[in-house]
Short mmCIF file of C-alpha atoms and ligand atoms in Angstrom, two decimals:
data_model
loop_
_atom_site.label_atom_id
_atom_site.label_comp_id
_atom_site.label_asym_id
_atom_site.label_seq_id
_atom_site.Cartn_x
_atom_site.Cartn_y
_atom_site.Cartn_z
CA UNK A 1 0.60 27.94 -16.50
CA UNK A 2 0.24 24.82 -18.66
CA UNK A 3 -1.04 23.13 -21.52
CA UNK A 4 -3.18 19.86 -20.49
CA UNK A 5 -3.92 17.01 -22.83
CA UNK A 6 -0.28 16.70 -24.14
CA UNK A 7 -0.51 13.06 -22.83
CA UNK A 8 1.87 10.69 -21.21
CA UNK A 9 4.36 12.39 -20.14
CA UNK A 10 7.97 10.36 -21.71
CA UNK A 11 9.20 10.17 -18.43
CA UNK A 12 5.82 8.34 -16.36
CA UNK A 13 5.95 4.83 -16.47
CA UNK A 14 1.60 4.90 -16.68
CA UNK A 15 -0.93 3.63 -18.96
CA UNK A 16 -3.14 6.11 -20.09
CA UNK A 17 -6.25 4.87 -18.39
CA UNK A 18 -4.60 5.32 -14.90
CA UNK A 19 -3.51 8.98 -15.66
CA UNK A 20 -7.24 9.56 -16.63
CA UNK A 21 -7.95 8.84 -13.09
CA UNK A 22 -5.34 10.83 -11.81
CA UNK A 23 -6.56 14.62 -9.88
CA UNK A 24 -4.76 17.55 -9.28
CA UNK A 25 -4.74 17.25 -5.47
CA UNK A 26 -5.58 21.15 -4.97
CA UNK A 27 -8.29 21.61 -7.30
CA UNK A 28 -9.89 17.84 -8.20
CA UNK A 29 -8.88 19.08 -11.98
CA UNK A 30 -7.92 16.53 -14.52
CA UNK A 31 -4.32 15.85 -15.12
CA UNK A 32 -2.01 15.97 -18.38
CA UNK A 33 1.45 15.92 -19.96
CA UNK A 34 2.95 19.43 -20.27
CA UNK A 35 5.80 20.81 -22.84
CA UNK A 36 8.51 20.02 -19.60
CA UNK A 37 7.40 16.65 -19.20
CA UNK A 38 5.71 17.00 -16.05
CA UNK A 39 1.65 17.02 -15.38
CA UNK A 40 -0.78 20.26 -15.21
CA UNK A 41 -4.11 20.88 -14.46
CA UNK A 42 -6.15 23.02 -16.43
CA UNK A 43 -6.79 25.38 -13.20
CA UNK A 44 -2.49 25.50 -14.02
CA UNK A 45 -1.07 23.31 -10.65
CA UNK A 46 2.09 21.66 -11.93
CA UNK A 47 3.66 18.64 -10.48
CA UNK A 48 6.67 17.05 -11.36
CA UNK A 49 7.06 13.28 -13.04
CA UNK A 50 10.07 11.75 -11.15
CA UNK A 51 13.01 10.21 -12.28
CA UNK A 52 12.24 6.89 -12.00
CA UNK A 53 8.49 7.29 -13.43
CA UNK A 54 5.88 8.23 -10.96
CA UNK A 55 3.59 11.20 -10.93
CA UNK A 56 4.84 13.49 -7.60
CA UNK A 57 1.14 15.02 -6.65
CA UNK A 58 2.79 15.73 -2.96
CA UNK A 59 0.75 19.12 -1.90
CA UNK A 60 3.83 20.34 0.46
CA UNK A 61 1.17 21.66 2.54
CA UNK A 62 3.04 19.93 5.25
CA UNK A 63 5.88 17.70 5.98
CA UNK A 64 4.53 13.96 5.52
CA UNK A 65 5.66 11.84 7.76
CA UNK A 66 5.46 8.28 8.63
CA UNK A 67 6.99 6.86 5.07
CA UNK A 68 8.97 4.24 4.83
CA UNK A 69 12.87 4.98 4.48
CA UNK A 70 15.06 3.45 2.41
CA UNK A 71 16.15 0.74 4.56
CA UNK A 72 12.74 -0.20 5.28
CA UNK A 73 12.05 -0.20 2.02
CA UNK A 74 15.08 -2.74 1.01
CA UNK A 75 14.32 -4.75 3.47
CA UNK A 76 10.63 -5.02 2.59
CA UNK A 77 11.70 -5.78 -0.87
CA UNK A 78 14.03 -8.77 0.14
CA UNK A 79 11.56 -10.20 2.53
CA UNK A 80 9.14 -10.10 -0.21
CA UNK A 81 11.33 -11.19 -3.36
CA UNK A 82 12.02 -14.50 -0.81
CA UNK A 83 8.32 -15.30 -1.35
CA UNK A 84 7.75 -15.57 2.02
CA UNK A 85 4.77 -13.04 1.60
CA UNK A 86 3.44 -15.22 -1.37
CA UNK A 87 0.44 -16.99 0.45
CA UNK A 88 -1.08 -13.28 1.11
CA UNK A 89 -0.31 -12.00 -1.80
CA UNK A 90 -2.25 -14.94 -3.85
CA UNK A 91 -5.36 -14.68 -1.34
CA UNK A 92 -5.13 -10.72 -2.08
CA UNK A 93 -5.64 -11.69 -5.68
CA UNK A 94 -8.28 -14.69 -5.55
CA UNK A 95 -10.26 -11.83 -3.30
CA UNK A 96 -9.64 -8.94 -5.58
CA UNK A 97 -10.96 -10.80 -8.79
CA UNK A 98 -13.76 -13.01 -6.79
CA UNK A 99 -14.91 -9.10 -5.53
CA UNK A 100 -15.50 -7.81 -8.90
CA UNK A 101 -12.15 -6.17 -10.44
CA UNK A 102 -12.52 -7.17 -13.74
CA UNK A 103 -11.27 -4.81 -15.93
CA UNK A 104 -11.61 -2.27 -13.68
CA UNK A 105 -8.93 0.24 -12.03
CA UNK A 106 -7.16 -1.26 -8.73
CA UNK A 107 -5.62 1.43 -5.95
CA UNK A 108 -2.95 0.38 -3.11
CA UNK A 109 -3.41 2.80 -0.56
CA UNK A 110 0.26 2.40 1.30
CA UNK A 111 1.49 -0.01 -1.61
CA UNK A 112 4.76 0.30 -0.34
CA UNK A 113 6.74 -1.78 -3.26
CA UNK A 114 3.79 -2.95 -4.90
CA UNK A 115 4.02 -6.06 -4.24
CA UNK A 116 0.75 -6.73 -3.43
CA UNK A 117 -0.71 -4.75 -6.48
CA UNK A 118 1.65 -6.81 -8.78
CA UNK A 119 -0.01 -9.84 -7.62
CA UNK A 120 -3.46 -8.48 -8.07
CA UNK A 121 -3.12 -7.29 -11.92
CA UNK A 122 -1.37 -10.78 -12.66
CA UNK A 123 -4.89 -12.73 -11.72
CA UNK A 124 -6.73 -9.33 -13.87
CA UNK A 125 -5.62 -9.61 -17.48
CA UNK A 126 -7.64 -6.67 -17.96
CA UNK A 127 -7.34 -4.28 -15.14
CA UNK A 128 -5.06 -1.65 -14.25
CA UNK A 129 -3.59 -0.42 -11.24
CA UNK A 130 -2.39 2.75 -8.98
CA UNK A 131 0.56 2.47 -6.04
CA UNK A 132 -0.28 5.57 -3.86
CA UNK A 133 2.75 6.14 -1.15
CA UNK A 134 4.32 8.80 0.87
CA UNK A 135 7.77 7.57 0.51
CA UNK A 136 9.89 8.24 -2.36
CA UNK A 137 11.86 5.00 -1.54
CA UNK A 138 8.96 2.98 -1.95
CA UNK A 139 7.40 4.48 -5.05
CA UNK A 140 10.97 4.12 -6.76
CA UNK A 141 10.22 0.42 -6.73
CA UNK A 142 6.49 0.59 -7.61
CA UNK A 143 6.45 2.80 -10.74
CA UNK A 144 8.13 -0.39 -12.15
CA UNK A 145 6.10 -3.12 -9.87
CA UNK A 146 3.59 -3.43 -12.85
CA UNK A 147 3.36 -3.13 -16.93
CA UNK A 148 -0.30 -1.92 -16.12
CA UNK A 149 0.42 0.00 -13.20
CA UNK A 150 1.57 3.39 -12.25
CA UNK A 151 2.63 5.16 -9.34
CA UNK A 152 2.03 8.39 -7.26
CA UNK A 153 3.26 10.21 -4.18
CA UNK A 154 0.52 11.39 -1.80
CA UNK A 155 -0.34 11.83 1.61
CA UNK A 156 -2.87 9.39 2.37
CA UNK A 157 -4.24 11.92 5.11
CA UNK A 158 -4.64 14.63 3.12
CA UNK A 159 -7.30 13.02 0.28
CA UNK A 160 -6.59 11.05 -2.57
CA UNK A 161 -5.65 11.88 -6.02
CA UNK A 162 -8.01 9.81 -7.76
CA UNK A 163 -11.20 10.65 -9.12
CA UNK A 164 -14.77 10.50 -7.40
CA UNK A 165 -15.66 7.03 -8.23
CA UNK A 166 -13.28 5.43 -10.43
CA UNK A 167 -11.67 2.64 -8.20
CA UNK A 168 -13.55 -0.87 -8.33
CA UNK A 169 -10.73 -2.59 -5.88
CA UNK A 170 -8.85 -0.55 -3.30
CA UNK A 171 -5.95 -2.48 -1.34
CA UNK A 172 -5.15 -1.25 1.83
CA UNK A 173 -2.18 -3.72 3.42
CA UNK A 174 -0.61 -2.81 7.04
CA UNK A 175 -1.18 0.95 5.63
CA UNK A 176 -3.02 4.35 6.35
CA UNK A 177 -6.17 4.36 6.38
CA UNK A 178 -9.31 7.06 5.93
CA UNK A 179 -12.40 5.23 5.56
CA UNK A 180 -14.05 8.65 4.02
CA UNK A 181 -11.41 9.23 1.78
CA UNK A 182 -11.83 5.41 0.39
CA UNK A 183 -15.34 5.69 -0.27
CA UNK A 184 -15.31 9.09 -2.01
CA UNK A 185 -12.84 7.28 -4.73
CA UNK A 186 -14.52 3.53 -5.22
CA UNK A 187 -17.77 2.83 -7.26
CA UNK A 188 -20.86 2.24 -5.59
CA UNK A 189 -20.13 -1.23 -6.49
CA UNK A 190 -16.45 -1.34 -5.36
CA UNK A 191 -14.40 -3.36 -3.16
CA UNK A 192 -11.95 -2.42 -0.27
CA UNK A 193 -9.52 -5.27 0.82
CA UNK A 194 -7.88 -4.68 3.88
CA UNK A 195 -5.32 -6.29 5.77
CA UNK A 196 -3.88 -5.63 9.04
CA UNK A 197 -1.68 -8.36 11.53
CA UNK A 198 -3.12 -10.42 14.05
CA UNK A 199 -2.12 -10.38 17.57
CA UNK A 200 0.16 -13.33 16.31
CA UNK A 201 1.48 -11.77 13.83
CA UNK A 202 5.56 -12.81 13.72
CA UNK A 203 5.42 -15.14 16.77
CA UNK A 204 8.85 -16.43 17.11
CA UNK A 205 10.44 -12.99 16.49
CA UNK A 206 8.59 -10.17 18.96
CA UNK A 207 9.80 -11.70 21.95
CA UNK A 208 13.61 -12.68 21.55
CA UNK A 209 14.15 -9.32 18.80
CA UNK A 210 12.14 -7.42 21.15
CA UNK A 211 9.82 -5.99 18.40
CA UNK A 212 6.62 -3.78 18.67
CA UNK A 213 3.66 -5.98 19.48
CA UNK A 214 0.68 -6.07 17.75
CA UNK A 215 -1.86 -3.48 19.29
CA UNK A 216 -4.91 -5.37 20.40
CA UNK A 217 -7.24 -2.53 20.12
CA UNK A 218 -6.56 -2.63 15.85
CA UNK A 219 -9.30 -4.48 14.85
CA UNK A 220 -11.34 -1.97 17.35
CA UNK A 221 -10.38 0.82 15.42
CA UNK A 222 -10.41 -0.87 11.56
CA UNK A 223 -14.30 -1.01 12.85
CA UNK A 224 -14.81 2.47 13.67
CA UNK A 225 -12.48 4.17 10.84
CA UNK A 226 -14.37 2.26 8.17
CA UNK A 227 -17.38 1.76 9.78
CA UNK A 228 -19.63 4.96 8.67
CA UNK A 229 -18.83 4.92 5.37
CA UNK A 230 -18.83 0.33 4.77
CA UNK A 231 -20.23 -2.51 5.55
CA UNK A 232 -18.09 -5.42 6.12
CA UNK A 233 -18.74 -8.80 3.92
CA UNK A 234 -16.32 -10.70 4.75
CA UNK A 235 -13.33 -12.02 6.94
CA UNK A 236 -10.75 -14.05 7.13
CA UNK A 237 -7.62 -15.15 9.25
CA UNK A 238 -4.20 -16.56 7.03
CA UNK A 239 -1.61 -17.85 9.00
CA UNK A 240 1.94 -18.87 7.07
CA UNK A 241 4.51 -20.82 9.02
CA UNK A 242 7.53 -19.32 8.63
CA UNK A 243 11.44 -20.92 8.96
CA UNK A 244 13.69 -17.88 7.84
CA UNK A 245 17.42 -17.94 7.66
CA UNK A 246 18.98 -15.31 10.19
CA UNK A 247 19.22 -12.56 7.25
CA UNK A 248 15.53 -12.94 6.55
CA UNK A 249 14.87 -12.72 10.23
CA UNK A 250 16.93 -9.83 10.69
CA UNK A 251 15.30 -8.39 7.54
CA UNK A 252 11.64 -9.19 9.07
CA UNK A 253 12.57 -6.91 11.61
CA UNK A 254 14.18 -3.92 9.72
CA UNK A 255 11.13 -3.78 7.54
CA UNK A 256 8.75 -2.67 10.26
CA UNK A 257 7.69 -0.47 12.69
CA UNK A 258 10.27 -1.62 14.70
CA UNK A 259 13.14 -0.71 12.37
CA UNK A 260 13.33 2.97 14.41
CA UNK A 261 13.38 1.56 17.83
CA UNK A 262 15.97 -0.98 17.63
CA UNK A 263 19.89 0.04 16.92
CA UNK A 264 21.49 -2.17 14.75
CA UNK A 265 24.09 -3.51 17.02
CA UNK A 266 21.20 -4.66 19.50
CA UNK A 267 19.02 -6.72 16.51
CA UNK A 268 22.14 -8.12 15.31
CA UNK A 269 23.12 -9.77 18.72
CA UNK A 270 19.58 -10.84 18.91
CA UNK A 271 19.16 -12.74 15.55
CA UNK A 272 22.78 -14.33 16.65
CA UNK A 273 21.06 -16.19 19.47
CA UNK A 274 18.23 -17.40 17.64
CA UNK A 275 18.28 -21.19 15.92
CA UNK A 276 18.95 -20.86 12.32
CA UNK A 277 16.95 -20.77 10.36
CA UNK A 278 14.17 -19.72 13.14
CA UNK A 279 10.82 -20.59 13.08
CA UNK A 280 7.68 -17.97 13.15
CA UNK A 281 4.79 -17.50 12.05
CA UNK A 282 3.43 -14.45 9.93
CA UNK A 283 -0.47 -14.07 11.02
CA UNK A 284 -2.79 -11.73 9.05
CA UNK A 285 -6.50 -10.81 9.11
CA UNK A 286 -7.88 -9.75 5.79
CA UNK A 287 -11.23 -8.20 5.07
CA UNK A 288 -13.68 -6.96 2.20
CA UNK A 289 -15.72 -4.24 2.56
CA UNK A 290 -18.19 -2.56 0.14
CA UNK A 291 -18.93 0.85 0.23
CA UNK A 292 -22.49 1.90 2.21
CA UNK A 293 -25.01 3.69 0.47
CA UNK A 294 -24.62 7.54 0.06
C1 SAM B 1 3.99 -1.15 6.61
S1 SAM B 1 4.23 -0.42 5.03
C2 SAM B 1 3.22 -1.46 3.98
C3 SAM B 1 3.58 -1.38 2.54
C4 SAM B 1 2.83 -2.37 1.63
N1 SAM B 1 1.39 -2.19 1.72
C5 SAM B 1 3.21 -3.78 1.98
O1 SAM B 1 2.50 -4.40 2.77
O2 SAM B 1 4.22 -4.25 1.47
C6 SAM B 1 3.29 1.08 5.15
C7 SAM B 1 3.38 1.96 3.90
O3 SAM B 1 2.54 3.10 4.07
C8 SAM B 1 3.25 4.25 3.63
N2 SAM B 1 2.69 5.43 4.29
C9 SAM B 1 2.84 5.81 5.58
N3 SAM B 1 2.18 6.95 5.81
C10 SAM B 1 1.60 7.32 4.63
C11 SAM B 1 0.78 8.42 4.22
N4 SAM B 1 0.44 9.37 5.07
N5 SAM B 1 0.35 8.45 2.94
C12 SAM B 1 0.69 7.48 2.04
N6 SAM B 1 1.46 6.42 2.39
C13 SAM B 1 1.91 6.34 3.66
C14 SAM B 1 4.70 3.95 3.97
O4 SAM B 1 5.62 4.73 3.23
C15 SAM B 1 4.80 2.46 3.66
O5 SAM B 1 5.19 2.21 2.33
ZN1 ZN B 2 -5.36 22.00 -9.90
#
């Protein structure tokens, strides 16, 4: 039981214009502040603000996995606050405003720190934005990524908590992704940016640290998870040369897929016999789709 319509909750660090596009994720209800300072819908779901400021509209129907922990996470932060991500993040933004965001509402689908979403509302004055993410590690970080952002926990696989409709630029960067999902929440008019790594992607490292390769079948499958529901308008390759100190390569490393494979001991000895700093290269393939007809 709960009043809706209370507000902002105090404790979420979220405009009002991003909770309005906020959904209970058992009913598709609208969400609002209730007298504990959590959110209710007005079918009476309640979900708990966190802590730190984001909305937790986790079902619990079951155990999400795949999040990022919290080493991953402080890694990915580091690697990031070293700018070495910069070049991506600054295309991210020239594409999201060139592909119609105006003042509209962006989502990050996997947003991870926000980063990427940070970037994107810089080169929007008037937009605002969403970080969706499984991991309570990551969305820590992004309910404070942006002034006009907020941030939610959700499992990407199980439907988002945004209303039909009310996204104009969805960001989906080396994340989840459910092409059906994606189209139920942009506008007809919308934009989806993705980005995934090329088979280059961190040359220099995946040999001597021994990371996990790039799958060659990705692109194959970016093509059939999005291709029923968009049509594809665009694509582009960004390489950025990298020359990172042995921290940042070690930190490259912890940040991805990798980080559960490799003990610590191991990537340590293996950054050792690298030059310092080592050079790589970080390789990415970004694309824009727009949502097919219904
Ligand atoms: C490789 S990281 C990328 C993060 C961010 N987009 C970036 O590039 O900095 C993948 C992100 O997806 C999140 N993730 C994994 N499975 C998820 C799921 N089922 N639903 C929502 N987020 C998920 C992880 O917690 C992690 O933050
Ligand atoms: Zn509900």
């Amino acid at each position: 039981m709960g009043e809706t319509g209370i507000g902002v909750p105090d404790r979420l660090r979220m405009p009002g214009r991003v909770l309005a596009a906020l959904v209970c994720p058992h009913c598709g209800g609208g969400l609002g502040g209730d007298a504990r300072g959590g959110l209710v819908c007005p079918a009476g779901h309640s979900f708990d603000v966190a802590r730190e400021g984001y909305a937790g509209l986790l079902t619990g129907r079951r155990p999400p996995t795949g999040g990022d922990t919290a080493a991953m996470v402080a890694d990915r932060r580091a690697f990031q606050d070293a700018g070495h991500y910069a070049p991506l993040a600054r295309r991210l933004a020239a594409l999201a405003t060139a592909h119609g965001l105006g003042d509209g509402l962006a989502a990050d689908v996997g947003a991870g720190t926000g980063y990427y979403l940070a970037a994107v509302l810089d080169a929007a004055p008037g937009a605002a934005g969403i970080a969706l993410d499984v991991s309570k590690y990551a969305l820590r970080r992004a309910a404070k990524a942006h002034p006009r952002a907020g941030a939610a926990a959700c499992d990407a696989w199980q439907g988002l908590p945004l209303r039909t409709g009310s996204v104009s630029v969805l960001l989906n960067v080396f994340a989840p992704r459910d092409g059906a999902g994606f189209r139920r929440v942009l506008r007809d008019d919308g934009a989806l940016l993705v980005v995934v790594p090329t088979a280059r992607h961190l040359d220099g490292l995946v040999g001597p640290l021994g990371l996990v390769a790039v799958d060659a079948r990705k692109e194959e499958r970016l093509e059939r998870t999005l291709g029923d529901h968009f049509t594809t308008v665009h694509t582009e390759e960004l390489d950025v040369p990298l020359l990172l100190p042995h921290a940042d390569a070690a930190t490259a490393a912890g940040m991805g897929p990798s980080a559960r494979h490799i003990a610590a001991g191991d990537l340590a000895a293996r950054v050792a016999a690298l030059p310092d700093p080592v050079p790589a290269t970080a390789s990415f393939r970004l694309s824009v789709h727009r949502p097919r007809a219904a």
